[in-house]
Amino acid sequence: MTDVDSNLDPGETAKAPEGLVFRNVIVHANGTSLLNSVCGAALPGHLLAVMGPSGSGKTSLLNTLSGRLSIDSGEVTLNGIPVDRRIKRKICYVLQNDIFFSNLTLKETLSFTAILRLPEEMPQEDKLDKMMTLAKELGLQRCMDTTMGDTFCPGLSGGEKKRANIACELITDPDVILLDEPTSGLDYGTAFSLIQTLKTYTEHHQKTVVTTIHQPSSQIFFQFDTLLLMCAGHSVYYGNTRDVVDYFASIELPMTSHYNPADFILEKLKSGPEIQEKIIKASYEKRKVLKNTDMLTHDNSLEEIHKDFSAVMGEERDLDQGKWKWREIPGKVLNKLKRKPKPSDTVEEDTGSIHMSLLDLENTTFSRRKWPTKFITQYKQLTLRTFRQSKIRIMNKFKLIETVFLTVLLSLIWFQLPRIEETLRDRMGVLFYISMHWGFTPLFDAVISFPMEKLVINKERAAGWYRLSAYYLAKITTEITLIIVQPIFFLTIVYWSVGLSGPGPFFATMGTIFVHSFVGQTMGLFLGILCMDMRRGISIATVVIMFIMLLGGFYTRNMPVWISWIKYFSFLHYTFHALLYLEFSGGSPIQCAAETGTTSSNFPSCFEGNNTRIPAQDLLQFYRIDLSYWGYFMPLFVFISLFLLLGYVQLRFFQKSK
Ligand SMILES: Nc1ncnc2c1ncn2[C@@H]1O[C@H](COP(=O)(O)OP(=O)(O)OP(=O)(O)O)[C@@H](O)[C@H]1O
């Protein structure tokens, strides 16, 4: 029997501790030591603040606790169970930056999150009820119809956005909530109110909350129950927040009066290598002294136990050498570590039933599934969201003005082109222009769309909200739907104003332009994914467009044979030739050029025979349109499949979501 076992009361069984416990965590990345033997614990109903100077390892610790950074040695457990892939889902991580789609309202953002992140089995009304209750609890009910906004368009305030960020994570009812500097960028009043809301929520729902914090005011500082101080990757203090000043005094670093304790601590931690070394050394000394005392067996106050925790957990080697193990802590001590009393007996209120139903679901299918919702739900929701977000980019009033302007301009420039040999060049020009415009506009739109969404998608993918395939498919369907509206208007007017072939070829031209725009869009998406940076994407897209345009068949009709194969890489070549095919093989015939002293027809059937009209076959032959319409149309589908596949592979395997 171990020393600790002998302290167990009859009938009391040793249990694993509740909450998030981390012991002797060592983490390296790229040859740098990020965390050195870091210890601490976050208990249900308590707010744990992680403080330290910039670069001390606060974010690294949160990344480790959330499972985004792997540990080299040590242990992280939740309710006694090592944090693995499954347990990771019970931990939510509120990132420092509030990353949202700016065009959506708060209500749309939260509804989308609730529907996607809550289990499929939960009725949609319950999901939305839960979302509304949470919004109310976080004080967001007044701004539900405000857009999220960004630097360019105003929307939610900094504090509201932060609350929204927290709400998106709390919606799944996680056991542990990790927050990276939730008060950064907020004024004192907003920061204080946010921490208070967080504290109430933590106590009310008995959540385990760990938050990093940078230079809090003394009022904010004392809202935290427990404090973990970091210095150069070491945990130099873990214990009750109120005791930290005494602790510093005990290591001969007394605080002068009228000082904010948080400022005092940070000042000390930043005041040079000597003091830092002293603080780090003292923390290890303290652990050594405390390890031999029987601190877990006497009737300590919770605060004392917190202090003892830090000492005990710092001595993994001793634990491993067999004195006693964490899971063998006597039940009577554990009871002290358990829940704080709830502030009221009616805390569950109307969330209770939803909370319960969620727990029931947790224990059934939900916990066994990789994704909270089915593919079809994800696809539907993502399509709706992408539609709302993208429609402002693709269908804004400037785009509409541009389309109307070009429609009028083209209609006037080429108005009712006579079907005569002299205007063949213009006829080709208008068809080339149409192909170019409706290929390159979606290409450019798509190039910038992925880099714009990158941050949101990476955040959501890292937290496992949905399948990448659902997002990718939703993105493509939405954008192509939005993109084809404008060519319908443009073509319907320009085609008849110019006087192109006729009704049959009109519909075929429309179909060809749709598919052509789709090629442009998929190519743009691929380039956007490849670059993931708007400026680089646009530069590369410009070069690619020049290449495609040059080889499209309008400028380069007599290339040297040895290089002429290069034109097959230009999707514009196929569309342009398909449109020429439709134009020349259908509609009323083209009149031969009038014979004058200086000019004559280029077509033998005109100048050798007595034809006054150019046979369609001669026109196709003259412009080297060797394939049928379908022969030019089908390669466009090959381009679409290729770009879709390459884009997906790039996103899936080469763009990390962390
Ligand atoms: N992946 C990495 N590879 C190498 N070094 C890293 C990596 N991540 C973090 N670091 C380094 O580890 C140290 C701790 O970084 P961390 O972001 O955890 O600090 P922090 O306390 O959160 O700082 P801040 O308050 O400024 O956000 C820093 O010196 C940082 O440069």
XYZ file of C-alpha atoms and ligand atoms in Angstrom, residues 29-30 32 34 53-61 96 181 214, ligand 1:
47
model
C 9.474 23.197 -32.039
C 11.995 23.798 -34.799
C 13.512 25.835 -29.921
C 8.878 26.374 -26.002
C 5.883 38.581 -20.503
C 5.706 38.454 -24.295
C 7.383 35.308 -25.601
C 7.186 33.499 -22.246
C 5.182 30.612 -23.754
C 1.533 31.446 -22.954
C 0.199 30.763 -26.453
C 2.461 27.714 -26.756
C 0.887 26.362 -23.572
C -6.728 35.712 -30.165
C -5.758 36.943 -24.775
C -1.690 40.535 -20.888
N 6.708 27.008 -33.943
C 7.673 27.674 -33.323
N 8.965 27.482 -33.653
C 9.950 28.135 -33.017
N 9.749 29.020 -32.024
C 8.499 29.252 -31.661
C 7.380 28.595 -32.273
N 6.248 29.028 -31.680
C 6.622 29.916 -30.744
N 7.965 30.049 -30.737
C 8.753 30.892 -29.850
O 8.447 30.491 -28.525
C 8.378 31.593 -27.652
C 7.013 31.612 -26.942
O 6.029 31.967 -27.885
P 4.511 32.200 -27.459
O 3.769 32.622 -28.660
O 4.044 31.005 -26.752
O 4.681 33.422 -26.447
P 3.567 34.254 -25.702
O 3.895 34.232 -24.264
O 2.218 33.799 -26.100
O 3.866 35.689 -26.316
P 2.846 36.903 -26.616
O 2.354 37.394 -25.300
O 3.720 37.912 -27.291
O 1.767 36.372 -27.506
C 8.625 32.825 -28.497
O 9.959 33.193 -28.335
C 8.370 32.373 -29.901
O 9.159 33.057 -30.815
